[in-house]
Amino acid sequence: MSGPRPVVLSGPSGAGKSTLMKKLMKDHEGIFGFSVSHTTRNPRPGEEDGKGLNTLPMLLGAALLPVAAVFSSEDMIELSTSLSCPNLSETTDQDYHYTTVEAMLEKIDNGEFIENAEFSGNMYGTSKAAIEDVRAQNIICILDVDIQGVNRIKETDLNPIYISIQPPSMEILEKRLRDRQTETEESLEKRLEAARIDMELSMEPGIFDVVIINDDLERAYEELKVILSAEIQKVEEANKSGPRPVVLSGPSGAGKSTLMKKLMKDHEGIFGFSVSHTTRNPRPGEEDGKDYHYTTREAMQEKIDNGEFIENAEFSGNMYGTSKAAIEDVRAQNIICILDVDIQGVNRIKETDLNPIYISIQPPSMEILETRLRDRQTETEESLEKRLEAARIDMELSMEPGVFDVVIINDDLERAYEELKVILSAEIQKVEVANKSKSGARPVVLKDQEAIVGSSVSPQQVNRSPVPDPVSHLAKIQLFLLNDLQ
Ligand code: ADP
Ligand code: 5GP
């Protein structure tokens, strides 16, 4: 997969990984996404379960299965639990998917994990879905794993930047861990023992690209930013070209229009629909120029021959197609362009440089699809049969790996809608941020207090240490460039 390189943050428990990572994510909206790991340990006070749907750059690790993987009933239960989250806009980060040993072992046996390890009496692991959900958005995926995880990831083709965060000394680490007040004496001892091993192994040449000594939080943060600057720049450049378009596909009657209309209604000024051309007749309530450009075969063929279409296809006895102008009209506004195309359209678009997010909306079953299509009362018996036949082919092709980034089963509309919003959250955020700056709204400024939540460094300490100039600072930092980064 192309896109920015992922980042592995490792180092002893209490070294400051989460603090640095959260600061990085807060300061760089829409640039980073956290690969939400699974763990069997209990949540600490204030920690969020990865089931939450609101954190913009972070997607559901277990619930959203990319590339033709579909939602299991367990995921659905997880997801429906999360939907009862009282105030979505107020919860912030997701720390882990908290799970049981049994559930985690089952997923590991199913090959769902890229790595997993025992740490301090608990299981931890990174699911493939957790990584893919972030990478599908073309943002920098951050993984927080222990040294065992680092070694496992080295056996994969992930190719991340390996960064170790180390405390200045064992004494300071112990003090930070004690001050964090999250561990029992027994767990603390285990963590200190693991830390000794980690500190020793991390210094061996070739394990990490960079080792950052986190003595002063602001300085360590600046070092981290310098190391990641090339990747950050990559994402910023990509973001400048505007939000990625979205291709919604799936059988007729699966619920694409319903979901899309809801999305557009709830997010004014964020989405624009690429109005296709079709030779079919308008349905009651449909408007020319809004739902489709209704046209004749002859007129449409002429435009196709003139090279005015990005793709076109025959579907159920009619012609459908996306004109270049339809896409450009939306993209010129720097909003998210939604395309509703059939599977043939998906394949044609893959040959272009549009680079959209590919989402398939699927019905729970053929029977339910048929009921919905009949209830919609828009089709003749003949057209219905044709659509059901096309649906069979679509359902089969859509499940092939690599065709779609995500497949959503639209059984419960609200749930499917929430899933869709999560998948699109990074792009929505991009447009919101751009709109905010257009309207002259002040950017969000982090208070020192917020920036150091969860760290053992006092606000005074942070206030006292000025943010160093990253370039001149580079010469001074305790940074061991063990490997060439690029
Ligand atoms: P598409 O755009 O994919 O052809 P529609 O959005 O028109 O599909 O949906 C087909 C019909 O099914 C519509 O009448 C719609 O109201 C209904 N529908 C959509 N999603 C659901 C759902 N989750 N549960 C029940 N009915 C649904
Ligand atoms: P409907 O007639 O129900 O509006 O659409 C029928 C099918 O045509 C749907 O699967 C829809 O995704 C697809 N479709 C709509 N517009 C286009 C288009 O521009 N190109 C392609 N390839 N398919 C389209």
Coordinates of C-alpha atoms and ligand atoms in Angstrom, one line a residue:
M1 CA 0.0 0.0 0.0
S2 CA 1.3 3.5 -0.8
G3 CA 0.9 6.6 1.4
P4 CA 2.9 7.8 4.3
R5 CA 5.0 5.3 6.3
P6 CA 3.5 4.1 9.6
V7 CA 5.3 4.9 12.8
V8 CA 6.1 2.4 15.6
L9 CA 6.5 4.0 19.0
S10 CA 8.1 1.7 21.5
G11 CA 9.9 2.0 24.8
P12 CA 9.3 1.2 28.5
S13 CA 5.8 1.6 30.0
G14 CA 5.8 5.1 31.5
A15 CA 8.4 6.5 29.2
G16 CA 5.9 8.9 27.7
K17 CA 4.7 7.3 24.5
S18 CA 1.0 8.0 24.9
T19 CA 1.6 11.5 26.1
L20 CA 3.8 12.3 23.1
M21 CA 1.5 10.6 20.7
K22 CA -1.7 12.3 22.0
K23 CA 0.1 15.7 21.7
L24 CA 1.2 14.9 18.2
M25 CA -2.4 13.9 17.2
K26 CA -3.9 17.0 18.8
D27 CA -1.5 19.4 17.1
H28 CA -1.8 17.7 13.7
E29 CA -5.4 17.3 13.0
G30 CA -6.1 14.9 10.2
I31 CA -2.5 13.8 9.8
F32 CA -2.2 10.9 12.2
G33 CA -4.3 8.0 13.1
F34 CA -3.8 5.6 16.0
S35 CA -3.8 1.9 15.4
V36 CA -6.0 0.9 18.3
S37 CA -4.5 -2.2 19.9
H38 CA -6.4 -5.0 21.7
T39 CA -5.5 -5.7 25.3
T40 CA -6.8 -8.0 28.1
R41 CA -5.8 -5.5 30.8
N42 CA -8.4 -3.3 32.5
P43 CA -8.9 0.3 31.3
R44 CA -7.2 2.9 33.4
P45 CA -9.3 5.9 34.6
G46 CA -9.9 8.2 31.7
E47 CA -9.0 5.6 29.0
E48 CA -11.4 5.2 26.2
D49 CA -12.5 1.9 24.6
G50 CA -11.7 1.8 20.8
K51 CA -15.4 1.1 20.2
G52 CA -16.1 4.8 20.3
L53 CA -17.2 6.3 17.0
N54 CA -16.3 9.9 17.4
T55 CA -12.5 10.3 17.4
L56 CA -12.0 11.7 14.0
P57 CA -8.7 10.3 12.8
M58 CA -9.1 7.1 14.5
L59 CA -11.3 4.4 13.2
L60 CA -12.8 1.3 14.6
G61 CA -10.1 -1.3 14.8
A62 CA -12.2 -4.4 15.3
A63 CA -15.5 -3.2 13.9
L64 CA -14.6 -1.9 10.5
L65 CA -13.1 -4.7 8.6
P66 CA -11.6 -3.5 5.4
V67 CA -11.2 -5.2 2.0
A68 CA -14.2 -7.3 1.7
A69 CA -14.2 -8.4 5.3
V70 CA -17.7 -8.0 6.7
F71 CA -19.0 -7.3 10.1
S72 CA -19.3 -10.2 12.4
S73 CA -22.2 -10.4 14.8
E74 CA -19.8 -9.8 17.7
D75 CA -18.6 -6.6 16.0
M76 CA -22.1 -5.5 15.5
I77 CA -22.8 -5.9 19.2
E78 CA -19.7 -3.9 20.0
L79 CA -20.8 -1.3 17.6
S80 CA -24.3 -1.1 18.8
T81 CA -23.0 -0.7 22.4
S82 CA -20.9 2.2 21.2
L83 CA -23.8 3.9 19.6
S84 CA -25.3 4.5 23.0
C85 CA -22.3 6.7 23.8
P86 CA -24.1 9.7 25.3
N87 CA -22.2 12.6 23.9
L88 CA -20.2 11.7 20.9
S89 CA -18.6 15.0 20.4
E90 CA -17.1 15.1 23.9
T91 CA -15.2 11.9 24.2
T92 CA -11.7 12.1 22.7
D93 CA -9.2 9.4 22.2
Q94 CA -9.4 5.7 22.0
D95 CA -6.8 3.8 23.9
Y96 CA -7.5 0.1 23.4
H97 CA -10.0 -2.4 22.4
Y98 CA -10.5 -4.0 25.9
T99 CA -11.2 -7.6 25.4
T100 CA -10.9 -11.1 27.1
V101 CA -8.2 -13.6 26.7
E102 CA -10.7 -16.0 25.0
A103 CA -11.9 -13.5 22.5
M104 CA -8.4 -12.3 21.7
L105 CA -7.1 -15.9 21.3
E106 CA -9.9 -16.6 18.9
K107 CA -9.1 -13.6 16.7
I108 CA -5.4 -14.4 16.8
D109 CA -6.2 -18.0 15.7
N110 CA -8.2 -16.6 12.9
G111 CA -5.1 -14.7 11.6
E112 CA -6.6 -11.3 12.4
F113 CA -3.5 -10.0 14.2
I114 CA -0.2 -8.7 12.7
E115 CA 1.5 -9.2 16.1
N116 CA 0.7 -10.0 19.7
A117 CA 2.6 -10.4 22.9
E118 CA 2.4 -11.0 26.6
F119 CA 3.3 -8.0 28.7
S120 CA 3.2 -7.7 32.5
G121 CA 0.6 -10.5 32.8
N122 CA -1.7 -9.3 30.0
M123 CA -2.1 -9.9 26.3
Y124 CA -1.6 -7.0 23.9
G125 CA -1.8 -7.1 20.1
T126 CA -2.3 -5.2 16.9
S127 CA -5.1 -6.3 14.6
K128 CA -4.7 -6.1 10.8
A129 CA -7.9 -4.1 10.7
A130 CA -6.6 -1.6 13.2
I131 CA -3.8 -0.7 10.9
E132 CA -5.7 -0.9 7.6
D133 CA -8.5 1.4 8.9
V134 CA -5.9 4.1 9.5
R135 CA -3.9 3.5 6.3
A136 CA -7.0 3.5 4.1
Q137 CA -7.3 7.2 4.9
N138 CA -3.8 8.0 3.7
I139 CA -2.7 9.3 7.1
I140 CA 0.2 8.3 9.3
C141 CA -0.6 5.2 11.3
I142 CA 0.9 5.2 14.8
L143 CA 1.5 1.9 16.6
D144 CA 2.3 1.8 20.2
V145 CA 3.9 -1.7 20.8
D146 CA 6.5 -3.2 23.1
I147 CA 9.8 -4.5 22.0
Q148 CA 8.4 -8.0 21.2
G149 CA 5.9 -6.3 18.9
V150 CA 8.7 -4.4 17.3
N151 CA 10.5 -7.6 16.5
R152 CA 7.3 -9.2 15.1
I153 CA 6.5 -6.2 12.9
K154 CA 10.0 -6.4 11.5
E155 CA 9.0 -9.8 10.0
T156 CA 6.1 -8.1 8.1
D157 CA 6.1 -5.8 5.1
L158 CA 4.7 -2.8 7.0
N159 CA 8.0 -0.8 6.7
P160 CA 7.4 1.7 9.6
I161 CA 9.7 4.2 11.1
Y162 CA 10.9 2.6 14.4
I163 CA 11.2 5.1 17.3
S164 CA 12.0 4.2 20.8
I165 CA 11.0 6.6 23.6
Q166 CA 13.3 6.1 26.6
P167 CA 13.2 7.6 30.1
P168 CA 16.3 9.4 31.2
S169 CA 16.9 6.8 33.9
M170 CA 15.3 3.9 35.7
E171 CA 14.8 6.1 38.8
I172 CA 12.9 8.7 36.9
L173 CA 10.9 6.0 35.1
E174 CA 9.9 4.5 38.5
K175 CA 8.9 7.9 39.8
R176 CA 6.8 8.6 36.7
L177 CA 5.1 5.2 36.9
R178 CA 4.3 5.8 40.6
D179 CA 3.1 9.3 40.0
R180 CA 0.8 8.0 37.3
Q181 CA -1.0 6.0 40.0
T182 CA -2.2 3.4 37.6
E183 CA -0.3 0.3 38.8
T184 CA -0.4 -1.9 41.7
E185 CA 3.0 -2.7 43.4
E186 CA 3.1 -6.0 41.7
S187 CA 2.3 -4.6 38.2
L188 CA 4.8 -1.8 38.8
E189 CA 7.6 -4.3 39.6
K190 CA 6.8 -6.3 36.4
R191 CA 6.8 -3.1 34.4
L192 CA 10.2 -2.0 35.8
E193 CA 11.7 -5.4 35.0
A194 CA 10.3 -5.2 31.4
A195 CA 11.7 -1.7 31.3
R196 CA 15.2 -2.9 32.1
I197 CA 15.1 -5.4 29.3
D198 CA 13.6 -2.9 26.9
M199 CA 16.3 -0.3 27.7
E200 CA 19.0 -2.8 27.0
L201 CA 17.6 -4.2 23.8
S202 CA 16.6 -0.8 22.4
M203 CA 20.2 0.4 22.4
E204 CA 21.3 -2.5 20.2
P205 CA 22.2 -1.2 16.7
G206 CA 19.6 -1.8 14.0
I207 CA 16.5 -2.2 16.2
F208 CA 15.3 1.4 16.1
D209 CA 15.8 4.2 13.6
V210 CA 15.8 6.7 16.4
V211 CA 16.0 6.6 20.2
I212 CA 14.5 9.7 21.9
I213 CA 15.3 10.3 25.6
N214 CA 12.2 11.9 27.1
D215 CA 13.7 14.0 29.8
D216 CA 12.0 17.2 28.9
L217 CA 8.6 16.6 27.3
E218 CA 8.6 19.6 25.0
R219 CA 12.1 18.8 23.8
A220 CA 11.3 15.2 23.2
Y221 CA 8.2 16.3 21.4
E222 CA 10.2 18.6 19.1
E223 CA 12.6 15.8 18.3
L224 CA 9.7 13.5 17.4
K225 CA 8.3 16.2 15.1
V226 CA 11.6 16.6 13.4
I227 CA 11.9 12.9 12.8
L228 CA 8.4 12.7 11.4
S229 CA 8.5 15.9 9.4
A230 CA 8.9 14.3 6.0
E231 CA 5.9 12.0 6.5
I232 CA 3.9 14.9 8.0
Q233 CA 4.7 16.9 4.9
K234 CA 3.6 14.1 2.6
V235 CA 0.2 14.0 4.2
E236 CA -0.1 17.8 4.3
E237 CA 0.7 17.9 0.6
A238 CA -1.9 15.2 -0.2
N239 CA -4.4 17.1 1.9
K240 CA -3.8 20.3 0.0
S241 CA -5.1 18.7 -3.1
G242 CA -8.5 18.6 -1.4
P243 CA -10.4 15.8 0.3
R244 CA -10.5 12.4 -1.4
P245 CA -13.6 11.5 -3.3
V246 CA -15.8 8.6 -2.2
V247 CA -17.1 5.9 -4.4
L248 CA -20.3 4.3 -3.0
S249 CA -21.2 1.1 -4.8
G250 CA -23.3 -2.0 -4.1
P251 CA -26.5 -3.6 -5.4
S252 CA -29.4 -1.4 -6.4
G253 CA -31.6 -1.2 -3.3
A254 CA -28.8 -1.8 -0.9
G255 CA -29.3 1.7 0.5
K256 CA -26.7 3.9 -1.1
S257 CA -29.0 6.8 -1.9
T258 CA -30.6 6.7 1.5
L259 CA -27.2 6.8 3.3
M260 CA -25.8 9.4 1.0
K261 CA -28.8 11.7 1.4
K262 CA -28.6 11.4 5.1
L263 CA -24.8 12.2 5.1
M264 CA -25.4 15.3 2.9
K265 CA -28.2 16.5 5.1
D266 CA -26.3 16.1 8.3
H267 CA -23.1 17.7 6.9
E268 CA -24.0 20.8 5.0
G269 CA -21.2 22.2 2.9
I270 CA -19.1 19.0 3.3
F271 CA -20.2 16.7 0.5
G272 CA -21.2 17.2 -3.1
F273 CA -22.8 14.5 -5.3
S274 CA -21.4 13.8 -8.7
V275 CA -24.5 13.9 -10.8
S276 CA -24.4 11.0 -13.3
H277 CA -26.0 10.8 -16.7
T278 CA -28.5 8.0 -17.3
T279 CA -30.9 7.0 -20.0
R280 CA -33.4 5.6 -17.6
N281 CA -36.6 7.5 -16.8
P282 CA -36.8 9.7 -13.6
R283 CA -38.6 8.1 -10.6
P284 CA -41.3 10.0 -8.8
G285 CA -39.5 12.7 -6.8
E286 CA -36.3 12.6 -8.7
E287 CA -35.1 15.8 -10.2
D288 CA -33.1 16.4 -13.5
G289 CA -29.7 17.8 -12.7
K290 CA -29.9 16.7 -9.1
D291 CA -30.4 13.0 -9.0
Y292 CA -29.3 12.4 -12.6
H293 CA -28.9 14.2 -15.9
Y294 CA -31.6 12.3 -17.8
T295 CA -30.6 11.9 -21.3
T296 CA -31.0 9.8 -24.5
R297 CA -28.7 7.1 -25.7
E298 CA -27.7 9.1 -28.7
A299 CA -26.9 12.3 -26.8
M300 CA -25.0 10.3 -24.2
Q301 CA -23.0 8.3 -26.7
E302 CA -22.0 11.5 -28.5
K303 CA -20.6 12.9 -25.2
I304 CA -18.8 9.6 -24.5
D305 CA -17.3 9.7 -28.0
N306 CA -16.1 13.3 -27.3
G307 CA -14.2 12.0 -24.3
E308 CA -16.4 13.8 -21.8
F309 CA -16.9 10.8 -19.5
I310 CA -14.6 9.3 -16.9
E311 CA -16.5 6.0 -17.0
N312 CA -19.8 4.6 -18.4
A313 CA -21.6 1.3 -18.2
E314 CA -24.8 -0.6 -19.1
F315 CA -26.9 -1.5 -16.2
S316 CA -30.2 -3.2 -16.3
G317 CA -30.9 -2.2 -19.8
N318 CA -29.9 1.5 -19.5
M319 CA -26.7 3.5 -19.9
Y320 CA -25.2 5.2 -16.9
G321 CA -22.0 7.3 -16.7
T322 CA -20.0 9.9 -14.8
S323 CA -18.9 12.9 -16.8
K324 CA -15.6 14.6 -16.0
A325 CA -17.6 17.9 -15.5
A326 CA -19.8 16.3 -12.8
I327 CA -16.7 15.5 -10.7
E328 CA -15.0 18.7 -11.4
D329 CA -18.0 20.8 -10.4
V330 CA -17.8 19.3 -6.9
R331 CA -14.1 19.1 -6.5
A332 CA -13.7 22.8 -7.5
Q333 CA -15.5 23.6 -4.2
N334 CA -13.0 21.6 -2.2
I335 CA -15.7 19.3 -0.8
I336 CA -16.0 15.6 -0.7
C337 CA -17.2 14.3 -4.1
I338 CA -19.5 11.3 -3.7
L339 CA -19.9 9.0 -6.7
D340 CA -22.6 6.3 -6.8
V341 CA -21.5 3.8 -9.4
D342 CA -22.0 0.2 -10.1
I343 CA -19.2 -2.4 -9.9
Q344 CA -18.2 -1.8 -13.6
G345 CA -17.8 1.9 -12.8
V346 CA -15.6 1.0 -9.8
N347 CA -13.3 -1.0 -12.1
R348 CA -13.1 1.8 -14.6
I349 CA -12.4 4.4 -11.9
K350 CA -9.5 2.3 -10.7
E351 CA -7.8 2.9 -14.0
T352 CA -7.9 6.7 -13.4
D353 CA -5.9 8.9 -11.0
L354 CA -9.0 9.9 -9.0
N355 CA -7.8 8.0 -5.9
P356 CA -11.2 7.8 -4.1
I357 CA -12.1 5.8 -1.0
Y358 CA -14.0 2.7 -2.3
I359 CA -17.0 1.7 -0.1
S360 CA -19.5 -1.1 -0.9
I361 CA -22.9 -1.0 0.6
Q362 CA -24.4 -4.4 0.8
P363 CA -27.8 -5.7 1.9
P364 CA -27.9 -8.3 4.7
S365 CA -29.3 -10.9 2.2
M366 CA -30.8 -11.3 -1.3
E367 CA -34.3 -11.8 0.3
I368 CA -34.1 -8.5 2.2
L369 CA -32.8 -6.8 -0.9
E370 CA -35.8 -8.1 -2.9
T371 CA -38.2 -6.9 -0.2
R372 CA -36.6 -3.4 -0.2
L373 CA -36.7 -3.1 -3.9
R374 CA -40.3 -4.2 -4.1
D375 CA -41.3 -1.9 -1.2
R376 CA -39.6 1.0 -3.0
Q377 CA -42.1 0.5 -5.8
T378 CA -39.8 2.0 -8.4
E379 CA -39.3 -1.1 -10.6
T380 CA -41.3 -3.2 -13.0
E381 CA -41.2 -6.9 -12.6
E382 CA -38.7 -7.2 -15.5
S383 CA -36.4 -4.4 -14.2
L384 CA -36.6 -5.9 -10.7
E385 CA -35.4 -9.3 -12.0
K386 CA -32.5 -7.6 -13.9
R387 CA -31.5 -5.7 -10.7
L388 CA -31.6 -8.9 -8.6
E389 CA -29.4 -10.7 -11.2
A390 CA -27.0 -7.7 -11.2
A391 CA -27.1 -7.8 -7.3
R392 CA -25.9 -11.4 -7.3
I393 CA -22.9 -10.6 -9.4
D394 CA -22.2 -7.4 -7.4
M395 CA -22.3 -9.3 -4.1
E396 CA -19.9 -11.9 -5.3
L397 CA -17.4 -9.5 -6.9
S398 CA -17.5 -7.0 -4.0
M399 CA -16.2 -9.6 -1.6
E400 CA -13.0 -10.2 -3.6
P401 CA -10.0 -8.8 -1.7
G402 CA -8.7 -5.5 -2.9
V403 CA -11.8 -4.3 -4.7
F404 CA -13.2 -2.2 -1.8
D405 CA -11.6 -0.4 1.1
V406 CA -14.6 -1.2 3.3
V407 CA -17.8 -3.3 2.9
I408 CA -20.7 -2.1 5.0
I409 CA -23.7 -4.4 5.6
N410 CA -26.7 -2.2 5.7
D411 CA -29.0 -4.1 8.0
D412 CA -29.8 -1.5 10.5
L413 CA -29.7 1.9 8.8
E414 CA -28.5 3.9 11.8
R415 CA -25.7 1.6 12.4
A416 CA -24.6 1.5 8.8
Y417 CA -24.8 5.3 8.8
E418 CA -22.5 5.5 11.9
E419 CA -20.1 3.2 10.2
L420 CA -20.0 5.3 7.1
K421 CA -19.4 8.4 9.1
V422 CA -16.5 6.8 10.9
I423 CA -14.9 5.7 7.6
L424 CA -15.2 9.2 6.2
S425 CA -14.3 11.0 9.4
A426 CA -10.8 12.0 8.3
E427 CA -12.0 13.5 5.1
I428 CA -14.9 15.2 6.8
Q429 CA -12.4 16.7 9.2
K430 CA -10.3 18.0 6.4
V431 CA -13.2 19.9 4.9
E432 CA -14.3 21.2 8.3
V433 CA -10.8 22.5 9.1
A434 CA -10.6 24.1 5.6
N435 CA -14.0 25.7 6.1
K436 CA -13.1 27.0 9.5
S437 CA -10.0 28.7 8.2
K438 CA -12.0 30.1 5.3
S439 CA -14.5 31.7 7.6
G440 CA -11.6 33.2 9.6
A441 CA -12.3 31.2 12.8
R442 CA -9.4 31.1 15.2
P443 CA -7.4 27.9 15.2
V444 CA -7.7 25.7 18.2
V445 CA -4.8 26.5 20.6
L446 CA -3.7 23.8 23.0
K447 CA -3.3 24.8 26.6
D448 CA -0.2 23.5 28.3
Q449 CA -2.4 21.8 30.8
E450 CA -4.2 19.8 28.1
A451 CA -1.0 19.0 26.3
I452 CA 0.5 17.1 29.2
V453 CA -2.5 15.2 30.4
G454 CA -1.4 11.9 31.7
S455 CA 2.3 12.8 32.0
S456 CA 4.3 13.1 35.1
V457 CA 5.7 16.4 34.0
S458 CA 4.2 19.3 35.8
P459 CA 2.6 22.2 33.9
Q460 CA 5.3 24.5 35.3
Q461 CA 8.0 22.4 33.8
V462 CA 6.4 22.6 30.4
N463 CA 5.9 26.4 30.7
R464 CA 9.5 26.9 31.7
S465 CA 11.0 25.1 28.8
P466 CA 10.7 27.1 25.6
V467 CA 10.0 25.3 22.4
P468 CA 13.3 25.1 20.7
D469 CA 13.9 25.9 17.1
P470 CA 13.8 22.4 15.6
V471 CA 16.8 22.9 13.2
S472 CA 19.4 24.3 15.6
H473 CA 17.9 22.0 18.2
L474 CA 18.7 19.0 16.1
A475 CA 22.4 19.4 16.8
K476 CA 21.9 19.3 20.5
I477 CA 19.3 16.6 21.0
Q478 CA 20.0 13.3 22.4
L479 CA 19.1 11.5 19.3
F480 CA 20.7 8.4 18.0
L481 CA 20.3 8.2 14.3
L482 CA 21.0 4.5 14.1
N483 CA 19.7 4.1 10.6
D484 CA 19.1 6.3 7.7
L485 CA 15.4 7.2 7.8
Q486 CA 14.7 7.4 4.1
Ligands
ADP1 P1 -29.9 2.3 -3.6 O1 -29.6 3.7 -3.6 O2 -28.7 1.5 -3.1 O3 -30.5 1.7 -4.8 P2 -32.0 3.0 -1.7 O4 -31.3 4.0 -0.8 O5 -33.0 3.5 -2.7 O6 -31.0 2.0 -2.4 O7 -32.7 2.0 -0.7 C1 -33.6 1.0 -1.2 C2 -34.9 1.0 -0.3 O8 -34.6 0.4 0.9 C3 -35.4 2.4 0.0 O9 -36.8 2.3 -0.1 C4 -34.9 2.7 1.4 O10 -35.8 3.5 2.1 C5 -34.8 1.3 2.0 N1 -33.7 1.1 3.0 C6 -32.5 1.5 2.9 N2 -31.7 1.1 3.9 C7 -32.5 0.4 4.7 C8 -32.4 -0.3 6.0 N3 -31.2 -0.4 6.6 N4 -33.4 -1.0 6.5 C9 -34.6 -1.0 5.8 N5 -34.8 -0.3 4.7 C10 -33.8 0.4 4.1
5GP2 P1 -30.5 3.4 -10.2 O1 -31.2 3.2 -11.5 O2 -31.0 2.6 -9.1 O3 -30.4 4.9 -9.8 O4 -29.0 3.0 -10.4 C1 -28.7 1.7 -10.9 C2 -27.2 1.3 -10.7 O5 -26.5 2.2 -11.5 C3 -26.7 1.5 -9.3 O6 -26.0 0.4 -9.0 C4 -25.8 2.7 -9.4 O7 -24.7 2.6 -8.5 C5 -25.3 2.7 -10.8 N1 -24.9 4.0 -11.3 C6 -25.5 5.2 -11.1 N2 -24.8 6.2 -11.7 C7 -23.8 5.6 -12.3 C8 -22.7 6.0 -13.1 O8 -22.5 7.2 -13.4 N3 -21.8 5.1 -13.6 C9 -21.9 3.7 -13.3 N4 -21.0 2.9 -13.8 N5 -22.9 3.3 -12.5 C10 -23.9 4.2 -12.1

